[in-house]
CSV table of C-alpha atoms in Angstrom, one decimal:
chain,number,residue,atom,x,y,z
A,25,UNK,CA,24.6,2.0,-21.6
A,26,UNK,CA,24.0,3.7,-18.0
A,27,UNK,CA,23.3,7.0,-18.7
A,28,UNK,CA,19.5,8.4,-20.2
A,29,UNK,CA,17.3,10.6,-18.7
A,30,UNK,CA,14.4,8.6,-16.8
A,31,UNK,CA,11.1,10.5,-16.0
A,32,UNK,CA,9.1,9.2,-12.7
A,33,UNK,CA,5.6,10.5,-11.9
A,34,UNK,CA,4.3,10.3,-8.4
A,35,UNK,CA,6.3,11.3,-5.3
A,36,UNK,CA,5.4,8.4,-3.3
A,37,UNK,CA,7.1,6.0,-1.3
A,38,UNK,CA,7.3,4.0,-4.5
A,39,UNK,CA,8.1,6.5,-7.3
A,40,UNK,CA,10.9,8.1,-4.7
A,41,UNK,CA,12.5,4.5,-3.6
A,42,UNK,CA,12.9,4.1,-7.5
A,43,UNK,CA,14.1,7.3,-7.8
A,44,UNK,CA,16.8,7.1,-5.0
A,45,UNK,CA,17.7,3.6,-6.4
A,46,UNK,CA,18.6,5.6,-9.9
A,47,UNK,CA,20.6,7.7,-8.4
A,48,UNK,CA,22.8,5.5,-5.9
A,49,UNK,CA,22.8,2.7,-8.7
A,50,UNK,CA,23.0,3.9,-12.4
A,51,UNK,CA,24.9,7.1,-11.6
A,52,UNK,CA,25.5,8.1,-15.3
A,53,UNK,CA,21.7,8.6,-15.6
A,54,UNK,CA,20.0,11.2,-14.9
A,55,UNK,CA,16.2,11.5,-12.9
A,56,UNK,CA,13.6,13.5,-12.2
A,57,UNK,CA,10.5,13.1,-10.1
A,58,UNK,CA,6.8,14.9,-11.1
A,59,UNK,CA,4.5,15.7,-8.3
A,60,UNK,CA,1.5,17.1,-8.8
A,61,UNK,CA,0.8,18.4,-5.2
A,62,UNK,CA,3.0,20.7,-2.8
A,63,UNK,CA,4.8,17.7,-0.6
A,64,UNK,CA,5.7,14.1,-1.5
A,65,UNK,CA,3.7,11.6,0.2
A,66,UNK,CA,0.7,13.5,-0.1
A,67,UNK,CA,-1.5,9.9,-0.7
A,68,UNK,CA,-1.6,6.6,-0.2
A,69,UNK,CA,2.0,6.7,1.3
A,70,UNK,CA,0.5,9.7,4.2
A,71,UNK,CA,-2.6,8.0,4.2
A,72,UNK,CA,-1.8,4.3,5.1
A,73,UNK,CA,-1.5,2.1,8.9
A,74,UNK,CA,2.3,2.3,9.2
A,75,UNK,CA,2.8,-0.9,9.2
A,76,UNK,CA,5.4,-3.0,7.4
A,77,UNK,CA,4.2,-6.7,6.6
A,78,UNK,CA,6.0,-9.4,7.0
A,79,UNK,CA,4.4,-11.0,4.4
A,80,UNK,CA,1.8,-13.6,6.1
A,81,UNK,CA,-1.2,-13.3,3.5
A,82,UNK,CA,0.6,-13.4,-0.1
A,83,UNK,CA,0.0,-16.3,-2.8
A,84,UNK,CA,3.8,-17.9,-2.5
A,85,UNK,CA,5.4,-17.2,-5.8
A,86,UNK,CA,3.5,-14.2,-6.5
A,87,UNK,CA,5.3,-10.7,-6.6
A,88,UNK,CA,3.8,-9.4,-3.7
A,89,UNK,CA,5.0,-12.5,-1.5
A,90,UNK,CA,8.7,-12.4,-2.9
A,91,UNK,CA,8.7,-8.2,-2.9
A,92,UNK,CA,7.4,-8.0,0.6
A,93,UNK,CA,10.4,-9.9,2.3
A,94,UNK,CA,12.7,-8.8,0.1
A,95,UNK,CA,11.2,-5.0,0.7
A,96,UNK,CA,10.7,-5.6,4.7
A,97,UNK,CA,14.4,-6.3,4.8
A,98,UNK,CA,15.4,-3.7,3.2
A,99,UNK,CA,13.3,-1.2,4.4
A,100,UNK,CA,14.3,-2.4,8.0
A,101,UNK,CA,18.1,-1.3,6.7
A,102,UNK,CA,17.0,1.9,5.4
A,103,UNK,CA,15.6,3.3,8.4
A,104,UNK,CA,18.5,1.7,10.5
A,105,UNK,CA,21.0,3.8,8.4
A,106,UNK,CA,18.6,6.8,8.1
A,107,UNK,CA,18.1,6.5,12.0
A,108,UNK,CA,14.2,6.6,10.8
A,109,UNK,CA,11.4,5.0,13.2
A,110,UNK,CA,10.9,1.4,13.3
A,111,UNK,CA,9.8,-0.8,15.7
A,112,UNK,CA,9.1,-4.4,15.3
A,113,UNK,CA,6.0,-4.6,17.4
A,114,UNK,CA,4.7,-7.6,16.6
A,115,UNK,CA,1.4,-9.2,15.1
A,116,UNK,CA,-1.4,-11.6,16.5
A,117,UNK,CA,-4.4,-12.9,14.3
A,118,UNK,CA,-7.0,-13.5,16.7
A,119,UNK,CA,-9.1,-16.2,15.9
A,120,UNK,CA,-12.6,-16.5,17.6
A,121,UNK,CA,-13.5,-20.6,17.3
A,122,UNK,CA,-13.1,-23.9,15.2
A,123,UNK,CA,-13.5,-22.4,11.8
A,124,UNK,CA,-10.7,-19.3,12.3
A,125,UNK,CA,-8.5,-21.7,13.9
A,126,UNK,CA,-8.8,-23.9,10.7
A,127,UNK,CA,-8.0,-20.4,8.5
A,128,UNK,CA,-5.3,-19.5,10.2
A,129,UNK,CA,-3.6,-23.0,9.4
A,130,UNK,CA,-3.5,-22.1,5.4
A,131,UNK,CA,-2.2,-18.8,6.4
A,132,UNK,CA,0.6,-20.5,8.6
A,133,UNK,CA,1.4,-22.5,5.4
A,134,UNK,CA,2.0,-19.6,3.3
A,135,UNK,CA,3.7,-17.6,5.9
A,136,UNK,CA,6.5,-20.7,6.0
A,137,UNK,CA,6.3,-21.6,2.2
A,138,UNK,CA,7.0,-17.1,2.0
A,139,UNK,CA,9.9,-17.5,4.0
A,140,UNK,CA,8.6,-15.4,7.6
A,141,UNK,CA,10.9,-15.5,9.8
A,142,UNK,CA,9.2,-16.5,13.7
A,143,UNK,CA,6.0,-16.9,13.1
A,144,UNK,CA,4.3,-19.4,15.8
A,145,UNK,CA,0.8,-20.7,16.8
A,146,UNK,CA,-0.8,-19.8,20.0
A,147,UNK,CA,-3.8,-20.7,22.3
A,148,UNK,CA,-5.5,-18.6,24.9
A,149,UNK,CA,-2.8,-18.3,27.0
A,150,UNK,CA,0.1,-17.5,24.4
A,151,UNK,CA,-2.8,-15.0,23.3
A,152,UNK,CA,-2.7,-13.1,26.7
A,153,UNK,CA,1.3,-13.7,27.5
A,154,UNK,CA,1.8,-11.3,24.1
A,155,UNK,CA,-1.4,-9.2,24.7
A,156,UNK,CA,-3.2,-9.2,28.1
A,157,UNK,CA,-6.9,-7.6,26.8
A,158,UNK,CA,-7.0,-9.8,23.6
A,159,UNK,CA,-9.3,-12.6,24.0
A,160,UNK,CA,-9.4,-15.2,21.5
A,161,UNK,CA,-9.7,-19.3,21.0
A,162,UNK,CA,-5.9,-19.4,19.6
A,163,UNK,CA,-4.0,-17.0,17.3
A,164,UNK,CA,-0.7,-16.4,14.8
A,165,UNK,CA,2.4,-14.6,16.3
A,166,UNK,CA,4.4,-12.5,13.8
A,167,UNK,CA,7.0,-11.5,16.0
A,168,UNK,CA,8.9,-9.1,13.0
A,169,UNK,CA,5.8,-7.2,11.8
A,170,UNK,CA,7.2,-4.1,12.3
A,171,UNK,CA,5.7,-0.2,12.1
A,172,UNK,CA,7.5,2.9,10.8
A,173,UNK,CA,6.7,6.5,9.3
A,174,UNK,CA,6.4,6.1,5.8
A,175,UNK,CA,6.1,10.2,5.3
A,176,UNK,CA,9.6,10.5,7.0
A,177,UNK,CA,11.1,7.3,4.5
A,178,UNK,CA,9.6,9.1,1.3
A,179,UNK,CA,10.9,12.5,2.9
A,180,UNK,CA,14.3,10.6,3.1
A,181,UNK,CA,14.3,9.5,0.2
A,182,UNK,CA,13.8,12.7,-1.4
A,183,UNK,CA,16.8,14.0,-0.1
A,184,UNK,CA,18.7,11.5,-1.1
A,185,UNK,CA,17.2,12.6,-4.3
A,186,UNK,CA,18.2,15.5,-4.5
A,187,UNK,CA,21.6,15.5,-2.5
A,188,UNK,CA,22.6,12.9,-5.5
A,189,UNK,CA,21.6,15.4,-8.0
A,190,UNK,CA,18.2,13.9,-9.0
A,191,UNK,CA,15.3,16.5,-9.5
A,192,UNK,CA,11.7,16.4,-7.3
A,193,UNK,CA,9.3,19.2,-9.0
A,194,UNK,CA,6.5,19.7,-6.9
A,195,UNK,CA,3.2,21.2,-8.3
A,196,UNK,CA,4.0,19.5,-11.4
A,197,UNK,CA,0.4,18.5,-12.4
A,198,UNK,CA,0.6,16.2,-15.9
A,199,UNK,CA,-1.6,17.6,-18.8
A,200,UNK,CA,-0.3,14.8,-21.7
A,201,UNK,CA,2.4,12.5,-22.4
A,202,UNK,CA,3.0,10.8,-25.6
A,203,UNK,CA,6.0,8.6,-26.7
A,204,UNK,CA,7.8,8.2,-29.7
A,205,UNK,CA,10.7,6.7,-31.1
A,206,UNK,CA,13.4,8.2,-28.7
A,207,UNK,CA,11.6,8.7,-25.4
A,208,UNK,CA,8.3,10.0,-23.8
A,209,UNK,CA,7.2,13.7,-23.6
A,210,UNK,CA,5.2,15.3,-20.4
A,211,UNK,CA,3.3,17.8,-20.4
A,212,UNK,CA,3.1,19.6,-16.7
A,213,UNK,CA,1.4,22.5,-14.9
A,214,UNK,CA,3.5,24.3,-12.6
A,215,UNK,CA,2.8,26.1,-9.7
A,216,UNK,CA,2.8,29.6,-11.4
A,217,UNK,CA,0.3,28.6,-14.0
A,218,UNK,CA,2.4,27.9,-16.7
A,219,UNK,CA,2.8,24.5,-18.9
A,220,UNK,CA,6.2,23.2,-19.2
A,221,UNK,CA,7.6,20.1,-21.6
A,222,UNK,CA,9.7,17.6,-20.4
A,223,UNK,CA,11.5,15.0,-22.3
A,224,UNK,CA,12.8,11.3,-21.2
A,225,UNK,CA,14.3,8.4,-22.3
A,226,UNK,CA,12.0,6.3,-20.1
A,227,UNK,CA,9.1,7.3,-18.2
A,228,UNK,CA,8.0,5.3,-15.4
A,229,UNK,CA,3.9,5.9,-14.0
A,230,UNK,CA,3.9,5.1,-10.1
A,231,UNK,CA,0.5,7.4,-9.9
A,232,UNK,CA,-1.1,5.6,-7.1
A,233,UNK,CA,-5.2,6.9,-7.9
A,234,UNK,CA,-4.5,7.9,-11.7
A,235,UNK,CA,-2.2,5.7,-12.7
A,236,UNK,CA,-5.1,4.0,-15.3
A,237,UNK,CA,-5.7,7.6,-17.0
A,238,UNK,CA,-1.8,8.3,-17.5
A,239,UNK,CA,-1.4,4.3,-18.9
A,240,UNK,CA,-4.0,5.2,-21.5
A,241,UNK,CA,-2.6,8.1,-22.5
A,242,UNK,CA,0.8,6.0,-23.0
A,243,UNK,CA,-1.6,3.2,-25.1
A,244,UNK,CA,-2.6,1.0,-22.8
A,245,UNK,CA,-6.2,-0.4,-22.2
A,246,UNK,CA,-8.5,0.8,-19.7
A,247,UNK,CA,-8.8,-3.0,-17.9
A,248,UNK,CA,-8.1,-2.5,-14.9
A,249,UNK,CA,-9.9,0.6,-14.1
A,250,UNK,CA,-8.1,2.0,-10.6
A,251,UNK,CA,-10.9,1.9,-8.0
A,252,UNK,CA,-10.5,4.1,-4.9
A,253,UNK,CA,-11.3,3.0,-1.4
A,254,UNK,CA,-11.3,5.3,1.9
A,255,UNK,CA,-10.7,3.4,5.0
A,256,UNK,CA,-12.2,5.2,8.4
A,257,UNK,CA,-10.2,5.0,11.3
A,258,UNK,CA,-10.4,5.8,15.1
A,259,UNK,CA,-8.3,6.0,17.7
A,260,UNK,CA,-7.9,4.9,21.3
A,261,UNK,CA,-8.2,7.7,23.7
A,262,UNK,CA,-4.5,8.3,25.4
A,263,UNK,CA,-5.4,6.8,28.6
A,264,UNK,CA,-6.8,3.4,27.5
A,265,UNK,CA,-3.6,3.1,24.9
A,266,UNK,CA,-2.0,0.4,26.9
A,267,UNK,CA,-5.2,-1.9,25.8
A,268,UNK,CA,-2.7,-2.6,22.9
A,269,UNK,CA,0.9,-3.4,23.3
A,270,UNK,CA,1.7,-4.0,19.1
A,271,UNK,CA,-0.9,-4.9,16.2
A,272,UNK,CA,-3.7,-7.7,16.6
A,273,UNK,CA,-5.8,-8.2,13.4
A,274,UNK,CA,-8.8,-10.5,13.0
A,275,UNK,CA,-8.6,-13.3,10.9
A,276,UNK,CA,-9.5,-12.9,7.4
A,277,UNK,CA,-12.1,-14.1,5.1
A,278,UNK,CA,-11.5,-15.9,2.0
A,279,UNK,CA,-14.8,-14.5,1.0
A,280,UNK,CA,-14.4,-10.3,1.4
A,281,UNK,CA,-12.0,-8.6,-0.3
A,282,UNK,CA,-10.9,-6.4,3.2
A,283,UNK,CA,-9.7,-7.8,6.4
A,284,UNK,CA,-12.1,-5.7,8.6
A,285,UNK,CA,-11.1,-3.7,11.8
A,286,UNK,CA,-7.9,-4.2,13.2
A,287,UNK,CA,-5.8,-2.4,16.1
A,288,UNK,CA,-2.1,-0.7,15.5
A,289,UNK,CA,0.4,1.0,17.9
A,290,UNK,CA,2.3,3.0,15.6
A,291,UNK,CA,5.5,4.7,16.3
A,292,UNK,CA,5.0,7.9,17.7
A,293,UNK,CA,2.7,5.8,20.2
A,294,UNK,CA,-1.2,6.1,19.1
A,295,UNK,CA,-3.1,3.2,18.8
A,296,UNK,CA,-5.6,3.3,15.9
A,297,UNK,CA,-8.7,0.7,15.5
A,298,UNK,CA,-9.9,0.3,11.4
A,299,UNK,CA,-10.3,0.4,8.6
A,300,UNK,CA,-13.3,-0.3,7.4
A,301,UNK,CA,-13.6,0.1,3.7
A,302,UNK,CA,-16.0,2.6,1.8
A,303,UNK,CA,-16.1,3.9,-1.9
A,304,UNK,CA,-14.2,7.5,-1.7
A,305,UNK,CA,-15.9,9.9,-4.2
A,306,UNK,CA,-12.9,10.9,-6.0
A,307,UNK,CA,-13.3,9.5,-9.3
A,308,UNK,CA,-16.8,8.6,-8.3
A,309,UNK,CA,-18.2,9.1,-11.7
A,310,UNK,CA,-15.7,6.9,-13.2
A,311,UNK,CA,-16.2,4.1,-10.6
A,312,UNK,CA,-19.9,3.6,-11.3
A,313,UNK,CA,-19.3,3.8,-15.0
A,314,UNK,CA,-16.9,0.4,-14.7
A,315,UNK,CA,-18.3,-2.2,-15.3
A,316,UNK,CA,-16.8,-3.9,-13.3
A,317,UNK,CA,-17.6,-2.2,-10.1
A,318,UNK,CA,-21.3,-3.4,-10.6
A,319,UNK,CA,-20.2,-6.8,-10.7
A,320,UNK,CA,-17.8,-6.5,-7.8
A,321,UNK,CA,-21.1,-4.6,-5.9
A,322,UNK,CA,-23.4,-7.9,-6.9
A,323,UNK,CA,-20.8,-10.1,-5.5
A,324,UNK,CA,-19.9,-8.2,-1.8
A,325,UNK,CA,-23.5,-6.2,-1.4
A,326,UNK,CA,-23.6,-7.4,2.0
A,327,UNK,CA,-20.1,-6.3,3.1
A,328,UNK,CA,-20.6,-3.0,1.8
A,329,UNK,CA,-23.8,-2.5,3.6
A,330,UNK,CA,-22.0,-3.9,6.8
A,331,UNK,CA,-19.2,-1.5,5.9
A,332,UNK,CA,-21.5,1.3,5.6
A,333,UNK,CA,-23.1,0.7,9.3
A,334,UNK,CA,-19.3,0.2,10.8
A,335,UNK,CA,-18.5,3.9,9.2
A,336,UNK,CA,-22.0,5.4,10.1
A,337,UNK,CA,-21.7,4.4,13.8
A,338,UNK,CA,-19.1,4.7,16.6
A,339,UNK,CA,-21.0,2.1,18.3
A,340,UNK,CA,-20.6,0.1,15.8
A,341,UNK,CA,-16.9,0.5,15.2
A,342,UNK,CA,-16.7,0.1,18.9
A,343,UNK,CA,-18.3,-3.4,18.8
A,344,UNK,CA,-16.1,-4.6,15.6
A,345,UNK,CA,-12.8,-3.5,17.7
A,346,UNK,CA,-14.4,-5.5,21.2
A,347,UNK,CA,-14.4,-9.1,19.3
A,348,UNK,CA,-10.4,-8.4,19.6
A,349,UNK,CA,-10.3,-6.5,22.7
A,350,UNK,CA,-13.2,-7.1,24.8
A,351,UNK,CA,-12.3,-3.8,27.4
A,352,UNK,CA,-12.8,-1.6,24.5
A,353,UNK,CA,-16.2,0.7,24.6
A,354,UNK,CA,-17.5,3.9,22.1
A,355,UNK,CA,-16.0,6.2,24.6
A,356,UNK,CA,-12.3,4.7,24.4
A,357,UNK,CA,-12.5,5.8,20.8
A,358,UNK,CA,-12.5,9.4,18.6
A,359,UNK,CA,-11.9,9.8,14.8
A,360,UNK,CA,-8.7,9.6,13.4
A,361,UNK,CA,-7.1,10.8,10.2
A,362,UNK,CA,-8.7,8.0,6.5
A,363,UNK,CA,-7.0,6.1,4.8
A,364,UNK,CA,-6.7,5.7,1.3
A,365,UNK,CA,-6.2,2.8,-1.0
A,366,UNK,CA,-5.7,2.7,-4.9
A,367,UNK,CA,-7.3,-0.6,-5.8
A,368,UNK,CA,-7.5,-2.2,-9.8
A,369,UNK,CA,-10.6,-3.7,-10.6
A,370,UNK,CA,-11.0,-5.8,-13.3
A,371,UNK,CA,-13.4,-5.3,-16.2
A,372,UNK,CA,-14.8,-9.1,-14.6
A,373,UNK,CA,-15.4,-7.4,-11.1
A,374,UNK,CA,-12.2,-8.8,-9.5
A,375,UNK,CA,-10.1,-7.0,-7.4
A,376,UNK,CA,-6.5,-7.3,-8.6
A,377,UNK,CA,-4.7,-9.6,-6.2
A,378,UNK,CA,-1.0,-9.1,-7.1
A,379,UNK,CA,1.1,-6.4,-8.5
A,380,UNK,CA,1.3,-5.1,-11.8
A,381,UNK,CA,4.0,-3.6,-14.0
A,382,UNK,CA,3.3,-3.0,-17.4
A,383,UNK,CA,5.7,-2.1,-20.2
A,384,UNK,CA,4.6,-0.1,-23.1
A,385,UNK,CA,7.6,1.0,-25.3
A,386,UNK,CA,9.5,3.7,-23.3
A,387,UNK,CA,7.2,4.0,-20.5
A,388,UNK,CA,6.3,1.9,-17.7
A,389,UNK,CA,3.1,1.9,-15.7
A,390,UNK,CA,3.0,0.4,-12.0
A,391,UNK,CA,-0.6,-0.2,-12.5
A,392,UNK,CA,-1.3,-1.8,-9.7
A,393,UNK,CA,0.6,-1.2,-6.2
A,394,UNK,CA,-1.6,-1.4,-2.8
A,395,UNK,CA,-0.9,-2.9,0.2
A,396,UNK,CA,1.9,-4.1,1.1
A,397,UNK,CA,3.4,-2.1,-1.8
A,398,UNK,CA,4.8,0.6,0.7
A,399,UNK,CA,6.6,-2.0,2.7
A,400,UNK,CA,7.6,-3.5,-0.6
A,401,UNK,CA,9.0,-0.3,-2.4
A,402,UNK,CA,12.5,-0.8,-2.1
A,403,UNK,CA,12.1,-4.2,-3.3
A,404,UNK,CA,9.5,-2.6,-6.5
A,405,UNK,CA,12.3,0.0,-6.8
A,406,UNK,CA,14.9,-3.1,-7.0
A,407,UNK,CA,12.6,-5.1,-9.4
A,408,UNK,CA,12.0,-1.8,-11.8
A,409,UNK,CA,15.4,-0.5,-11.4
A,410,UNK,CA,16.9,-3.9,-12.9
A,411,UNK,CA,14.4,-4.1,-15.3
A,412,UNK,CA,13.8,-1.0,-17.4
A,413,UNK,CA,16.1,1.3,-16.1
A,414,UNK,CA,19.5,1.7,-19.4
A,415,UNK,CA,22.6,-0.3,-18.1
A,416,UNK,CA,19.7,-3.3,-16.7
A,417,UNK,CA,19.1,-6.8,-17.7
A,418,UNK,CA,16.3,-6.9,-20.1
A,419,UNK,CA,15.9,-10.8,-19.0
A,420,UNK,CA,14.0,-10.0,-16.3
A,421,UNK,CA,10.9,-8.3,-18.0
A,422,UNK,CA,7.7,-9.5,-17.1
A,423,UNK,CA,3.8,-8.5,-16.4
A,424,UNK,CA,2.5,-9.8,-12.6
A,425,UNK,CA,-1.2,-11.4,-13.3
């Protein structure tokens, strides 16, 4: 079978890479796309750094290591055809003495065992031949870690969409769904203030923020409970841009969930510093009724309160962005546009490390899907596609834990 009428909600990068894959792949089927604001991209995919990972951090074997490379590469493709922006401008971890230097040698090990391509240690002097104002004792080169517009991909995509005959309704808000024995039914707003049913063979849940409430209305439980996280950014003034030549991150902690201020030159030439990571008060009420978020809180108090005083205090900011680049003072900077990051949390106070897909019947929930899910979601499009999409091979099922 290739034909059936498959429901996606969320005009994403993710819901409209799986929506474009229908259409070029399975063309006996038919699609349609449910967004419930005015534009696609309207979220996570507008609100994130631009950058496309190469896939340095990810447990090897997990599906975030094997979709990443598999999604950079075709993502690089894409925007090659599309003639979309995307620049390969490189990565440094910067590591400050003995005991960063020793954490970037696990992550040099799982950037080899995850296949990335160039990757190479450096010491002071490699530091400065790639980026003259980053100081550091040693650091990891990424030389493919690349930055594009996501907007202009998802906006791409739509056209493809729609050029292939697939549907995009905007202002398509969803009420209800419920499934039954020959498909799931939504129930949507529209922009004139009327409710309209739609039917589908398959409905597939790529709702970035809300995903968890539209999974228990298809049956599923409520663990994990979507958690959402606003990242504050600033930007380099114009004339101090050229502190920055590509991206130069610190390295992480094992310990905190976040990696803590780093510094981007994206395409269209601004060079951001952040993001810190703060609570965001949509679905505030929710957030503090999880019990899990009060067990994640008892284990990171401290890096929330540090967070806090990063966000509160351009002086602050400034000093997180000087252990990278020494040169840079509160006056190089100005705020720039959040971010926004849909994160699971587990009922245990976990934050879910890998993707996850689940299957419920005739509909499909990407429950799970932050960073690097936009680099990935050509690759998640790939993987769902083949999976649950009539005409597919039903082998390749599974849940990521």
């Amino acid at each position: 079978m290739s034909g059936g009428h498959i429901g996606i909600i969320g005009a994403g990068v993710v819901g409209l890479a799986l929506a474009e894959w229908i259409v070029r792949e399975r063309p006996g089927a038919r699609v349609t796309v449910l967004e419930k604001e005015d534009r696609v991209a309207a979220h996570q995919t507008g609100h994130n750094s631009g950058v496309v990972h190469a896939g340095l951090y990810y447990r090897p074997g997990s599906l975030k290591a094997a979709l990443c490379r598999r999604g950079a590469g075709l993502l690089r493709d894409y925007c090659a055809e599309k003639e979309l922006p995307y620049e390969e401008a490189g990565k440094v971890l910067v590591a400050r003495g003995a005991e960063e230097e020793a954490r970037l040698d696990r992550i040099e090990r799982t950037a080899r065992e995850n296949g990335v391509p160039g990757v190479r240690r450096l010491g002071p002097d490699g530091l400065r031949a790639i980026e003259p104002h980053v100081r550091g004792a040693g650091g990891l080169h990424s030389p493919h870690t690349a930055v594009t517009d996501f907007v202009a991909v998802a906006e791409s995509l739509a056209d493809d969409v729609r050029r292939a005959g697939g549907r995009v309704l905007l202002g398509r808000p969803v009420i209800a769904l419920r499934q039954g024995a020959s498909g799931a039914e939504v129930l949507t707003g529209d922009p004139h203030g009327e409710r309209l049913r739609h039917r589908f063979d398959t409905l597939v849940v790529c709702a970035g923020l809300w995903t968890d409430r539209l999974a228990r209305m298809a049956g599923a439980g409520d663990d994990p409970r979507i958690v959402p996280f606003r990242g504050t950014y600033h930007e380099l003034v114009p004339e101090r841009r050229y502190l920055v030549r590509g991206l130069v991150y610190p390295v992480p902690d094992p310990r905190y969930p976040f990696l803590g201020v780093h510094l981007t030159r994206h395409v269209h030439g601004e060079v951001t510093a952040g993001p810190n990571a703060l609570l965001d008060r949509a679905r505030l009420g929710e957030t503090l009724r999880w019990p899990g978020f009060w067990r994640l809180a008892r284990r990171h108090w401290a890096m929330g309160a540090a967070e806090t005083a990063v966000s509160a205090s351009p002086a602050v900011f400034a000093r997180q962005a000087r252990r990278l680049v020494p040169g840079i003072t509160a006056a190089d900077l100005r705020p720039a546009p959040p971010g926004v990051r849909a994160q699971a949390l587990g009922r245990d106070g976990a934050l879910v490390d890998d993707f996850v897909l689940e299957t419920h019947d005739r509909i499909v929930c990407v429950r799970n899907a932050p960073s690097p899910a936009a680099t990935s979601s050509l690759a998640i499009a790939e993987y769902l596609g083949e999976t649950v999409v009539p005409g597919s091979r039903p082998d390749r099922r599974r849940v990521a834990d």
